[in-house]
Short mmCIF file of C-alpha atoms and ligand atoms in Angstrom, two decimals:
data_model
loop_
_atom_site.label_atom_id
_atom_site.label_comp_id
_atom_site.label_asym_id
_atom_site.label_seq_id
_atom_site.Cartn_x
_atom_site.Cartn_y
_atom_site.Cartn_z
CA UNK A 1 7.72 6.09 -7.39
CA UNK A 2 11.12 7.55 -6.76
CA UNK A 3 12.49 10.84 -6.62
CA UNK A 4 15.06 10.03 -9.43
CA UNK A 5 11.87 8.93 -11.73
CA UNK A 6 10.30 12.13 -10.90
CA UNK A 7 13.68 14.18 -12.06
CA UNK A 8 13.25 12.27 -15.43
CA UNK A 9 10.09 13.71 -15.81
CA UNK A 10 10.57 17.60 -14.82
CA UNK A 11 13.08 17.03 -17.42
CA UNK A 12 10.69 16.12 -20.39
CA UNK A 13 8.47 19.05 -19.03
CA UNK A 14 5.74 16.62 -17.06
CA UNK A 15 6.26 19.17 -13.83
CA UNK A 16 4.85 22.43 -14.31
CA UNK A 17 2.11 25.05 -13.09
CA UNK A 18 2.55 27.81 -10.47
CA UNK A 19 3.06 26.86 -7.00
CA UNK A 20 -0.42 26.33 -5.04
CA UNK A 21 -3.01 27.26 -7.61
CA UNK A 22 -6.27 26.25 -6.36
CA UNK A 23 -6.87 26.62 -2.35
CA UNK A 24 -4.20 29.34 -1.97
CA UNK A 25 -5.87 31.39 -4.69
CA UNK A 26 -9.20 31.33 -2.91
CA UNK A 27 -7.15 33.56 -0.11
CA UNK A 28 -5.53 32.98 3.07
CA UNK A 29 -6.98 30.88 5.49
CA UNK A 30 -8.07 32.70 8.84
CA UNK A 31 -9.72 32.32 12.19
CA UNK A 32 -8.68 28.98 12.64
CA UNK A 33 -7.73 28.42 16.32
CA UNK A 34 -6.01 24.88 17.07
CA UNK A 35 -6.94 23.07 20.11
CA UNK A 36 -5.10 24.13 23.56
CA UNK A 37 -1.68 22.29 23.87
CA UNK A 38 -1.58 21.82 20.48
CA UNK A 39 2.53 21.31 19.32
CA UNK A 40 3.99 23.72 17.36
CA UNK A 41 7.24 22.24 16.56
CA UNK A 42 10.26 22.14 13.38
CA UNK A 43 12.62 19.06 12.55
CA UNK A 44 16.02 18.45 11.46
CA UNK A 45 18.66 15.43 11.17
CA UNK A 46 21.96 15.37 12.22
CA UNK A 47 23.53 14.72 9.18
CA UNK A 48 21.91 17.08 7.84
CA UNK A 49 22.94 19.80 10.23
CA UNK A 50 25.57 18.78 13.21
CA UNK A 51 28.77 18.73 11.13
CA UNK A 52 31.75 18.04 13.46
CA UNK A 53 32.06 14.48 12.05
CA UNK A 54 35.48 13.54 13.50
CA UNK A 55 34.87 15.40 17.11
CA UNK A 56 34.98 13.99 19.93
CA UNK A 57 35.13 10.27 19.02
CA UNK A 58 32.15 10.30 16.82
CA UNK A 59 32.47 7.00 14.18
CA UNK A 60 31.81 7.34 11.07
CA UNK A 61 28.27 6.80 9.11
CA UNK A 62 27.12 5.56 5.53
CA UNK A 63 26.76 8.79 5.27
CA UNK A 64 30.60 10.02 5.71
CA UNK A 65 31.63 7.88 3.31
CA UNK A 66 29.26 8.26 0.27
CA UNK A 67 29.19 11.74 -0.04
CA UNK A 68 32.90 11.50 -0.02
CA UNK A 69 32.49 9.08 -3.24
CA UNK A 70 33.03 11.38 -6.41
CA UNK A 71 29.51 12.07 -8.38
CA UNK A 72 27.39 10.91 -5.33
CA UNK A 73 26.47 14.91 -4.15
CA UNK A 74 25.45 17.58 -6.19
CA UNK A 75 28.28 20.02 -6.06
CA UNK A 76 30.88 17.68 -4.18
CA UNK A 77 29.21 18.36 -1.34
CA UNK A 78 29.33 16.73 1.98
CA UNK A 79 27.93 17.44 5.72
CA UNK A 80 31.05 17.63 6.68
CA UNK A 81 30.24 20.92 8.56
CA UNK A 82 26.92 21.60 7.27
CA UNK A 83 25.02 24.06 9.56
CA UNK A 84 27.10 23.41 12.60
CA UNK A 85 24.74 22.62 14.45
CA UNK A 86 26.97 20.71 17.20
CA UNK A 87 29.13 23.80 18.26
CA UNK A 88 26.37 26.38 17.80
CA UNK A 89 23.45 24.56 19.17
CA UNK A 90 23.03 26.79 21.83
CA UNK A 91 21.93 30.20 19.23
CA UNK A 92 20.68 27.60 17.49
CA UNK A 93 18.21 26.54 20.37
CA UNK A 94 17.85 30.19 21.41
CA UNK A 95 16.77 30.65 17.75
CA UNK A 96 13.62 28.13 18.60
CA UNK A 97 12.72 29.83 22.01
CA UNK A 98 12.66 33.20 20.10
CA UNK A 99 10.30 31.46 17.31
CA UNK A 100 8.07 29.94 20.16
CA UNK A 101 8.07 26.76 19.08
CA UNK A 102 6.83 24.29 21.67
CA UNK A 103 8.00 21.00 19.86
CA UNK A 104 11.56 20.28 18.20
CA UNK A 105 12.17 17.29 16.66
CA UNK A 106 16.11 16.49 15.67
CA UNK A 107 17.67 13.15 15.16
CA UNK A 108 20.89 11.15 17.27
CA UNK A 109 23.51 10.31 15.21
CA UNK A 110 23.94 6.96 15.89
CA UNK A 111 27.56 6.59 15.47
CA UNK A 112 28.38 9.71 17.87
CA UNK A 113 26.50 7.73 20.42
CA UNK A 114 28.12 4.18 19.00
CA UNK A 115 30.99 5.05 17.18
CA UNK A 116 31.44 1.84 15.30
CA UNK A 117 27.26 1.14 16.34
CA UNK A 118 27.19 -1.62 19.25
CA UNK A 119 29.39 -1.94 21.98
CA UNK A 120 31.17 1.00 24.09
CA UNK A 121 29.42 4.41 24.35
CA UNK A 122 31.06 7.23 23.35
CA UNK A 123 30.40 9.37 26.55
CA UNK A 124 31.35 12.78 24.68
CA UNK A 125 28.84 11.86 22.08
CA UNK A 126 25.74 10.76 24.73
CA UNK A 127 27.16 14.17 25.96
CA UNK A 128 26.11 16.29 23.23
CA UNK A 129 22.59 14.95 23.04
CA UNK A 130 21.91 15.75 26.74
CA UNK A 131 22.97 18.99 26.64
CA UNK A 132 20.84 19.50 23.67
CA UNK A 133 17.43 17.79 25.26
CA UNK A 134 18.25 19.75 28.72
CA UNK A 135 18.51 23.05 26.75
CA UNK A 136 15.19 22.65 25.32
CA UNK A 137 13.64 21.83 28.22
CA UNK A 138 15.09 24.57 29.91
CA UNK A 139 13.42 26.73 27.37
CA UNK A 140 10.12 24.48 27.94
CA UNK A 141 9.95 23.20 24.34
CA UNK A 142 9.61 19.44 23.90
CA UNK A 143 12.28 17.20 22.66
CA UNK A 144 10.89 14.63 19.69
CA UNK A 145 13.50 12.22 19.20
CA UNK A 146 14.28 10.33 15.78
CA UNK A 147 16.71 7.47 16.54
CA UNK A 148 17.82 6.77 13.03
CA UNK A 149 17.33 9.27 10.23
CA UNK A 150 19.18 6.67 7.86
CA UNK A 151 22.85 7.55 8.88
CA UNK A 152 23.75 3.66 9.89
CA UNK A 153 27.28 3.37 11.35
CA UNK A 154 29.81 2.64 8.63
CA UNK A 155 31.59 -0.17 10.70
CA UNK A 156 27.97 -2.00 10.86
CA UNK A 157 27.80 -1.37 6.87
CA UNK A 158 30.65 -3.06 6.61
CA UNK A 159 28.71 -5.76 8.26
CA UNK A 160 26.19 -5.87 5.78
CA UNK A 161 23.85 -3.29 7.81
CA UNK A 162 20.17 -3.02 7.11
CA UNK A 163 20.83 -6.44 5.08
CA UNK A 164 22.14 -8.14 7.80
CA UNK A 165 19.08 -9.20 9.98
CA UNK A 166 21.39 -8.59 12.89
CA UNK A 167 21.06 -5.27 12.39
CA UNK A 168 17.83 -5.37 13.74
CA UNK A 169 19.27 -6.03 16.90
CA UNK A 170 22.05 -4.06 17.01
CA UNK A 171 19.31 -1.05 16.34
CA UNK A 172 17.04 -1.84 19.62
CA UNK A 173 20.32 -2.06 21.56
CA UNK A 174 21.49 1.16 20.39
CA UNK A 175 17.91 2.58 20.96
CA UNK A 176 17.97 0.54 24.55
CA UNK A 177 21.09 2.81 25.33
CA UNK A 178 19.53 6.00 24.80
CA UNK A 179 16.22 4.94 26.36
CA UNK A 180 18.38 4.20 29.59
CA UNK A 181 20.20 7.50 29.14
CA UNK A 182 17.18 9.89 29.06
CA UNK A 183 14.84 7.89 30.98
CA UNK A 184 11.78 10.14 30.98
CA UNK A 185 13.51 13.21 29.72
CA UNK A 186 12.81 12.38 26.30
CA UNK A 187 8.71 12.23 26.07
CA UNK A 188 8.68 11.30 22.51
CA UNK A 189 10.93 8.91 20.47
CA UNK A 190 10.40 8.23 16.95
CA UNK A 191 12.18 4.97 15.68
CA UNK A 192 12.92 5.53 12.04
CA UNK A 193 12.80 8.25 9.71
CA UNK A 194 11.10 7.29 6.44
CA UNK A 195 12.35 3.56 5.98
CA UNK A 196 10.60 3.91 2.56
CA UNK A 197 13.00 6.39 1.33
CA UNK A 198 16.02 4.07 2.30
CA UNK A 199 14.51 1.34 0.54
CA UNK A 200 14.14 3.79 -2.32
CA UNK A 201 17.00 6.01 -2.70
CA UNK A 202 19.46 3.90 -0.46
CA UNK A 203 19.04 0.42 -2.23
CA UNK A 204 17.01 0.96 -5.32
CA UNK A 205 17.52 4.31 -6.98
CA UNK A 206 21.51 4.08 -5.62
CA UNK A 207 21.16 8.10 -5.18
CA UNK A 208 21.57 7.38 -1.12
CA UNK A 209 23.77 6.05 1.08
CA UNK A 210 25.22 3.03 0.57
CA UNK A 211 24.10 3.67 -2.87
CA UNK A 212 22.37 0.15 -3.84
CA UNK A 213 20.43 -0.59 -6.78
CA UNK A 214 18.80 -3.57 -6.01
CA UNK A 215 15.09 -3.67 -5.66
CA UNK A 216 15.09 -7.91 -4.06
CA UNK A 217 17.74 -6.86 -1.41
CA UNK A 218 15.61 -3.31 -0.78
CA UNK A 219 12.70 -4.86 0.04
CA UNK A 220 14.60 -7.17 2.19
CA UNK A 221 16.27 -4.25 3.95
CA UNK A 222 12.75 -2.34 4.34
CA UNK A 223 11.53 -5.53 6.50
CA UNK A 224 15.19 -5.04 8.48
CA UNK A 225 13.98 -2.02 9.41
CA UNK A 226 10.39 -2.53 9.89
CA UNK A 227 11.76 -5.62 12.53
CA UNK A 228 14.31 -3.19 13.94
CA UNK A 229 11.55 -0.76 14.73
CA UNK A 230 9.60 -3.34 16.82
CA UNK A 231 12.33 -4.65 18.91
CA UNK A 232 13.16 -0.55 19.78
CA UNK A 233 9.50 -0.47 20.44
CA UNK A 234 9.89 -3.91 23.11
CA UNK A 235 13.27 -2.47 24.29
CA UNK A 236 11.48 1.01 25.74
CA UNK A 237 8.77 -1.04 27.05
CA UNK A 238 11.21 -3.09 29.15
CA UNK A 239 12.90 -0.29 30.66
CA UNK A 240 9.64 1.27 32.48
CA UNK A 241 9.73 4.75 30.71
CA UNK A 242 6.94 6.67 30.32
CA UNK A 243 8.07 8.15 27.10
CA UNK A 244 5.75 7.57 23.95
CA UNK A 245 7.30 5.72 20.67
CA UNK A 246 6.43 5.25 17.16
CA UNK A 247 7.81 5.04 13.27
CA UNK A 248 7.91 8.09 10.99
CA UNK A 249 6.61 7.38 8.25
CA UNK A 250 6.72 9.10 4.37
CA UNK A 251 2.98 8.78 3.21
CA UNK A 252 1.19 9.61 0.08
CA UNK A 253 -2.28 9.44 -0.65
CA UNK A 254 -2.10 8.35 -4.12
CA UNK A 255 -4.86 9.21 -6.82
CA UNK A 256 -5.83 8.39 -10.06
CA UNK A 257 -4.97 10.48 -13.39
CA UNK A 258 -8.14 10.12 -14.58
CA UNK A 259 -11.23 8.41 -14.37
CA UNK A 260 -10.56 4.67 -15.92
CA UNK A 261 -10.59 1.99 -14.07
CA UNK A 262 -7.23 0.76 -15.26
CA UNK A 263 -5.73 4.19 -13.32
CA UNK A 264 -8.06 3.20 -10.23
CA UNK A 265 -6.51 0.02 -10.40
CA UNK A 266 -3.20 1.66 -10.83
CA UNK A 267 -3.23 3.74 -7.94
CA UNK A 268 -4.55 1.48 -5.63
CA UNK A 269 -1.14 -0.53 -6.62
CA UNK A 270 0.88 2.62 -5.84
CA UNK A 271 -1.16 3.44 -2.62
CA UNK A 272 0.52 -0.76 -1.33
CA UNK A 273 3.87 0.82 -2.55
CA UNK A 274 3.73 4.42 -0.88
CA UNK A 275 1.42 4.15 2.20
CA UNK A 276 0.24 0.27 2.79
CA UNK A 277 3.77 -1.94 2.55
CA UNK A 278 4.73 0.22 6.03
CA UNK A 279 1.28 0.71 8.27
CA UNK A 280 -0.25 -3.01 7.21
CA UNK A 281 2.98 -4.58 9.25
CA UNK A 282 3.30 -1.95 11.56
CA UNK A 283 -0.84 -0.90 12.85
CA UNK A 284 -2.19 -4.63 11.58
CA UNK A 285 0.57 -7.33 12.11
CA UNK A 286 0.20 -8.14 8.25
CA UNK A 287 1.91 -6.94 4.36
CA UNK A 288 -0.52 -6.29 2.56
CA UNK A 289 -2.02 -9.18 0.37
CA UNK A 290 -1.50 -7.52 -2.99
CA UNK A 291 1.85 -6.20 -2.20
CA UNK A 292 3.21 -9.58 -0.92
CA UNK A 293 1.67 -11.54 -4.17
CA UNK A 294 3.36 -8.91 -6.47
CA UNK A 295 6.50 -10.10 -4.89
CA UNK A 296 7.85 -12.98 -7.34
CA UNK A 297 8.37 -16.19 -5.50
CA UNK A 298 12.35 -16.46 -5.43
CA UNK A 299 11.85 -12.69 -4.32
CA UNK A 300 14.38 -12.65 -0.78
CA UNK A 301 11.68 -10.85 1.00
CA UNK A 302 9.53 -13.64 1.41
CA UNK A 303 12.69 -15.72 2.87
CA UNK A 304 13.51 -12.47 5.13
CA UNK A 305 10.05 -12.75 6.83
CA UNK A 306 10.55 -15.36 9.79
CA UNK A 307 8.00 -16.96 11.81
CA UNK A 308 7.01 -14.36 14.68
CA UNK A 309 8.40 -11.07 12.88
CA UNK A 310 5.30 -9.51 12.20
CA UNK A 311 4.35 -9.84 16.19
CA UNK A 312 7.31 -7.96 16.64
CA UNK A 313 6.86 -5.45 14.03
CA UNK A 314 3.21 -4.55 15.13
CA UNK A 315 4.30 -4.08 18.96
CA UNK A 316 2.29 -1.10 20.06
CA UNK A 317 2.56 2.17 18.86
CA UNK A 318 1.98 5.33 21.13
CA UNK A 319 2.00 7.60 18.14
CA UNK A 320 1.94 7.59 14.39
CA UNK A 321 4.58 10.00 12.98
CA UNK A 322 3.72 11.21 9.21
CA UNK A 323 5.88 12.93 6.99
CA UNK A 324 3.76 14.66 4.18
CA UNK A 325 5.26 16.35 1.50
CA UNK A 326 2.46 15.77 -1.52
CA UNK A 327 0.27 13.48 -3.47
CA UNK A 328 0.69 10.56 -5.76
CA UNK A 329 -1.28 10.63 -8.94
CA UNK A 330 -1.01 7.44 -11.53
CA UNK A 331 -2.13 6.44 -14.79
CA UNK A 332 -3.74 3.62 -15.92
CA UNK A 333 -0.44 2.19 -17.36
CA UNK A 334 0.87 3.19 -13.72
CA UNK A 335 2.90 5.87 -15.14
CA UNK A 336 3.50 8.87 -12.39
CA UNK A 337 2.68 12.31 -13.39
CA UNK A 338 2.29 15.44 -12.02
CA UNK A 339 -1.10 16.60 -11.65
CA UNK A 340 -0.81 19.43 -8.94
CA UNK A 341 2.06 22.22 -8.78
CA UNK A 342 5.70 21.07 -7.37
CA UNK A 343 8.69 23.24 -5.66
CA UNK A 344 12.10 23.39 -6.19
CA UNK A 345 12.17 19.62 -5.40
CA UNK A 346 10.71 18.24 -8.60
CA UNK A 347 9.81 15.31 -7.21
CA UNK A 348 6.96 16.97 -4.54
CA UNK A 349 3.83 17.37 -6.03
CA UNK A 350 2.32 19.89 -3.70
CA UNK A 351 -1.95 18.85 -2.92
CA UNK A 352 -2.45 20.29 0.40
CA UNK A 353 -5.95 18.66 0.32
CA UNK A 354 -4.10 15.17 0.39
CA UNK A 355 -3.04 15.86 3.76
CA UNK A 356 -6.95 15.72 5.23
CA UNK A 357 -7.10 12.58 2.58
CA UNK A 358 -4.15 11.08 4.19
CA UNK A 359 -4.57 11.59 8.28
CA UNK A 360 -8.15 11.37 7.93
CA UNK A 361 -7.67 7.87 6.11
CA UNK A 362 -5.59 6.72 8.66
CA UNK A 363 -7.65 6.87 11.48
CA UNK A 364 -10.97 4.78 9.16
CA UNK A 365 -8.53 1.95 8.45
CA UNK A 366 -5.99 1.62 10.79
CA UNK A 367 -7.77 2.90 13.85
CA UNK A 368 -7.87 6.40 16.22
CA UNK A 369 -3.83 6.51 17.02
CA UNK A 370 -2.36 9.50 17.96
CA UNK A 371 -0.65 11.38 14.97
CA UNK A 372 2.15 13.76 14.57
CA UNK A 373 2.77 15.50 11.39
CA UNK A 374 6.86 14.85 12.05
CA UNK A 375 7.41 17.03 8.71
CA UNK A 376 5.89 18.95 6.00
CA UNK A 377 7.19 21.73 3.94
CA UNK A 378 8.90 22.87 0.59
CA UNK A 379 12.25 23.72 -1.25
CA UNK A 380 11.88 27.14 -2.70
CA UNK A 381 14.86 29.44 -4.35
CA UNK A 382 13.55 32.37 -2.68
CA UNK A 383 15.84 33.10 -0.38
CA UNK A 384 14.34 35.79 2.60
CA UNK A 385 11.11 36.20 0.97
CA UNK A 386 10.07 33.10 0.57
CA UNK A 387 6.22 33.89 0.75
CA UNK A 388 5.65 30.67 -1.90
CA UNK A 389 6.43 29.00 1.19
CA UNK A 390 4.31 30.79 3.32
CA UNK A 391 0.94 29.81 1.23
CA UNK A 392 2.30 26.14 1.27
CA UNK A 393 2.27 26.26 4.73
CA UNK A 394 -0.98 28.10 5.42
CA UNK A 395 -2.72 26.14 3.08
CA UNK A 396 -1.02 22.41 5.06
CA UNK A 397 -2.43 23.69 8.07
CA UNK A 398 -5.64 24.97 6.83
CA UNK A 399 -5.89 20.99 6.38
CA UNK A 400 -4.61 19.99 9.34
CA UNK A 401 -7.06 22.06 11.03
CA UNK A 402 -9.79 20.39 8.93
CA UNK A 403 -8.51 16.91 9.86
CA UNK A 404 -8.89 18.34 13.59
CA UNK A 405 -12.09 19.05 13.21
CA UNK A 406 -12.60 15.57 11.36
CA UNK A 407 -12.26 13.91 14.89
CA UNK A 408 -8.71 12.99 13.80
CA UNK A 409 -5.98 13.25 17.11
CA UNK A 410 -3.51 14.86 15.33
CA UNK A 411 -1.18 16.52 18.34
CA UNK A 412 1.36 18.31 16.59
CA UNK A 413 3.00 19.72 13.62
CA UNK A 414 6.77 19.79 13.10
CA UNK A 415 7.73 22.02 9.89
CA UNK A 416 10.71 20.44 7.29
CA UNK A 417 12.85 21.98 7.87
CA UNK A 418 13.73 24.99 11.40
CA UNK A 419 16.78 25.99 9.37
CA UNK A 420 18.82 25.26 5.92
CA UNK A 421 20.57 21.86 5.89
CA UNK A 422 22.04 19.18 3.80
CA UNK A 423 19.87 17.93 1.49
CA UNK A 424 21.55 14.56 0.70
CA UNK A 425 22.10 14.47 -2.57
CA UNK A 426 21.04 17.79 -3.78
CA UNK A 427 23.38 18.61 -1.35
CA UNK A 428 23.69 22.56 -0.60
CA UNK A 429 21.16 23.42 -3.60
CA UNK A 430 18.11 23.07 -1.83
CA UNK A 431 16.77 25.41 0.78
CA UNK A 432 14.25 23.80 3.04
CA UNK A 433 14.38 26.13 6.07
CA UNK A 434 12.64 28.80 7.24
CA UNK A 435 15.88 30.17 8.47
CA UNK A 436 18.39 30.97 6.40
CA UNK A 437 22.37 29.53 6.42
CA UNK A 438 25.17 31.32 5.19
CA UNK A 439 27.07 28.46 4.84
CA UNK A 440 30.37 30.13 4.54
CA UNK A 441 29.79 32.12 7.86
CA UNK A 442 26.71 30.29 8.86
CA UNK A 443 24.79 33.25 9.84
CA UNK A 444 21.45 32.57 10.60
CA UNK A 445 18.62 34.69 9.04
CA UNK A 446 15.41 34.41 10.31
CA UNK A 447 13.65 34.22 6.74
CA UNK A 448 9.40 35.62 6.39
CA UNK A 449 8.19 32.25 6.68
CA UNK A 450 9.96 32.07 10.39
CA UNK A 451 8.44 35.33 11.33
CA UNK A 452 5.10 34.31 9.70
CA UNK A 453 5.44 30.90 11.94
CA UNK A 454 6.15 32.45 14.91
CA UNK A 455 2.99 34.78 14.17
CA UNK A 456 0.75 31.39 13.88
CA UNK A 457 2.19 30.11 16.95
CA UNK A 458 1.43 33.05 19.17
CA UNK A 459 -1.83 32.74 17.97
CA UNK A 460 -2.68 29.26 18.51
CA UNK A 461 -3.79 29.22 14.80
CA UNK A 462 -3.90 30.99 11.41
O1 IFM B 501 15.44 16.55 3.96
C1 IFM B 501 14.54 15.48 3.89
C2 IFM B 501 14.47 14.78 5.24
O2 IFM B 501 15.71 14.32 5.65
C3 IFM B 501 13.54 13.60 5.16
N1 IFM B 501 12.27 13.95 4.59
C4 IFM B 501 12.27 14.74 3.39
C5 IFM B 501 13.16 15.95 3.53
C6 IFM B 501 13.15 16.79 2.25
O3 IFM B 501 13.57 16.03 1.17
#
C-alpha cells in the first residue's frame, strides 16, 4: 500500500477516530524498567535536516533536484536549509546530551562524502561527519549510522542509479570509504533506510525522488538495493572492523479487516508486499515464493536476479533495524482501510500492539537477531504540547517492553524524529520532532514530548 493510496482515502473519509483509543485509554503505562544498557536514542536524515547543500564541495543528490521541480513539494519547499543542522550541529548535539539520550542515529549524505558518488572524496565533507561522530562520543552517546537514507548522488542518477546494477557497486564502495574512515568509531552502521519506501514513493507512486512511476523497473530497483546492501555488508567485513551492520527496514504487520478468509488471504498477500519481499532475501537467502510467482513472467525483476545475488544479499546481519510507524489492515478484495486511529500523516495507522506482533514475529520466523527499533513516532499539529504524542509514545514502548519480556533482543529505541525536519514531500507541513524548529530563525524548542523523553530516559523506563 502506498502513502499516496492512503491520502485518497482520508479524503473520502476512510481515516478517522481519535488518536490512541484503546490501550492509551486504559491509562499510562508505569513501572516498567528496561534492561541495563538499554539505548535510548532519536534519528534524523540529512536531507532532512543538514541544509548547506552547495558548502563545501558537497554534489548534488536526487534529492536537490526534485524538490526544485515545480509541484513535487508541498509548499515549494526544498531542504535547501532545512534545520541547519550542518552549521549548528554543535547546539544541536548539546541539545541530545541535555535530553540524555544514549543512542543517535543520523544519516551521511552520500554526495557530501562523494560529490558526484564514486571516485575522489570530498575531504571537507568526510570532515563534517567526523566532527559530528567525535562530538557524540565526546558526550558518550552512540553514533548509529544510516549510509543511504535515499538521497543517491544526482551525477549517478544520471547514470541510471538504483536501475543501473552498477549502482550496487558504486554503493559498497562508497560505504567501503566510510568504513575505512571511522574504523571502529562508528559501532553501528545501518545500510539503507527503508528501500521499500523508494521502491514505493521513488519509482511507483512518483511522489519521491527521481519521481518514477513504474512498478517493473521498482521492483527491479528494490533488488538494486537489496544487492547493494550485501556487498556494504562484505565490504565492512573485509576491512576488520568491529562495528555491527544491518538494513533498516519499514515493517508492517498486516491484518485482516474482518474475519473471511478471502481478507486472510488478502493480508497474507500484503504481509509478502510490506514485511516478507525485504527479510526473505535478506535473513533467508530467498523472495518469497508467493511474491516472486505474483511477478508476471516478462516482469524485469526476474531478469535482475543473477545467479549468486541472493548469497550476497543474505551476507550476515549483526542487527535488524525496524522502522515502525503502524499496522496494515486489508480486505478481502485487498482493499486498505483504516481500522485503528492515524496522525497528521494520513497514511499511519497508529496499533501500538502491532509493534509486539511485529518484533515478536521476527524473532519465530526469521530467527533471535538483534533488533533496533531505528524509528517510531507520529506527525501531530500540536505544536509545544504535543501530549497526543506523548501517549503514542508511551503506549510504543509499553510494547516494546512487552516484546522484552517476550525473550525478544530488542537493544534500542531511536524516536522519528530528535527535532522538526523535512518531510519530503509534505515538505515543512509536518512536524515529526519532539523539538521544535522555527524555521525562519531555527530556534529550537524543546517541545513536552522531549521533556517527557528525557524523564523516561533518566528512569530507565516508563
Ligand atoms: O521522515 C520519514 C523518514 O525519513 C523515514 N521514515 C518515515 C519518516 C516519517 O515519514
Amino acid at each position: 500500500m502506498r502513502r499516496r493510496d492512503l491520502l485518497t482515502l482520508a479524503a473520502a473519509g476512510a481515516v478517522a477516530g481519535p488518536l490512541l483509543r484503546s490501550r492509551a485509554e486504559a491509562g499510562p503505562a508505569a513501572g516498567l524498567t528496561f534492561p541495563a544498557g538499554f539505548g535510548w536514542g532519536a534519528a534524523t536524515s540529512a536531507y532532512q535536516i543538514e541544509g548547506a547543500v552547495k558548502e563545501d564541495g558537497r554534489g548534488p543528490s536526487v534529492w536537490d533536484v526534485f524538490a526544485h521541480e515545480p509541484g513535487r513539494i508541498r509548499n515549494g519547499d526544498t531542504g535547501d536549509v532545512a534545520a541547519d543542522h550542518y552549521h549548528r550541529y554543535r547546539d544541536d548535539l548539546d541539545l541530545m546530551r541535555d535530553l540524555g539520550l544514549t543512542s543517535y542515529r543520523f544519516s551521511v549524505s552520500w554526495s557530501r562524502v562523494l560529490p558526484t558518488g564514486r571516485g575522489t572524496v570530498n575531504p571537507k565533507g568526510l570532515d563534517f561527519y567526523h566532527r559530528l561522530v567525535d562530538g557524540l562520543l565526546a558526550r558518550n552517546i552512540r553514533p548509529v549510522v544510516t549510509l543511504f537514507h535515499w538521497d543517491t548522488p544526482q551525477a549517478l542518477q544520471d547514470l541510471g542509479g538504483w536501475e543501473n546494477r552498477d549502482c550496487a557497486k558504486w554503493f559498497a564502495d562508497y560505504a567501503h570509504t566510510m568504513f575505512s574512515a571511522f574504523g571502529d568509531a562508528v559501532p553501528i552502521w545501518l545500510t539503507l533506510n527503508e528501500p521499500k519506501t523508494v521502491v514505493d514513493n521513488g519509482y511507483t507512486s512518483g511522489s519521491h525522488a527521481p519521481g518514477k512511476r513504474d512498478r517493473r523497473l521498482a521492483n527491479v530497483v528494490g533488488h538494486h538495493l537489496l544487492l547493494g546492501h550485501g556487498l556494504a555488508v562484505q565490504a565492512l567485513r573485509a576491512t576488520g572492523a568491529r562495528s555491527r551492520i544491518g538494513p533498516a527496514l519499514s515493517l508492517s504487520p498486516t491484518y485482516p479487516a474482518n474475519d473471511t478468509g478471502a481478507a486472510r488471504r488478502q493480508a497474507a498477500t500484503a504481509d509478502g508486499e510490506e514485511n516478507r519481499r525485504w527479510l526473505d532475501p535478506l535473513l533467508l537467502g530467498r523472495y518469497p515464493a508467493d511474491w516472486l510467482a505474483a511477478q508476471p513472467a516478462d516482469a524485469p525483476v526476474r531478469a535482475a536476479i543473477k545467479d549468486g545475488d541472493l548469497a550476497v544479499i543474505a551476507a550476515r546481519n549483526d542487527i535488524m533495524g525496524v522502522n515502525y510507524y503502524g499496522a496494515t489492515t486489508v480486505t478481502g478484495t485487498g482493499r486498505r482501510v483504516m481500522k485503528h486511529p492515524t496522525s497528521q500523516a494520513t497514511w499511519q495507522e497508529i496499533y501500538p500492539d502491532g509493534l509486539f506482533d511485529l518484533l515478536t514475529r521476527i524473532k519465530r520466523d526469521y530467527g533471535d537477531i538483534p533488533l533496533s527499533i531505528t524509528e517510531n513516532g507520529m506527525a501531530t499539529t500540536n505544536a509545544l504540547r504535543d501530549e497526543d504524542r506523548i501517549a503514542f509514545l508511551r503506549e510504543h514502548l509499553a510494547a516494546a517492553h512487552r516484546t522484552i519480556q517476550a525473550g525478544v533482543r530488542l537493544e534500542s529505541y531511536h524516536l522519528w524524529s530528535l527535532m522538526d525536519n523535512f518531510e519530503w514531500a509534505e515538505g515543512y507541513t509536518q512536524r515529526w520532532g519532539i523539538v521544535n524548529v522555527d524555521f525562519t530563525t531555527q530556534r529550537r524548542t524543546r517541545k513536552a514530548s522531549a521533556d517527557w523523553y528525557r524523564s523516561v530516559i533518566a528512569r530507565n523506563g516508563l
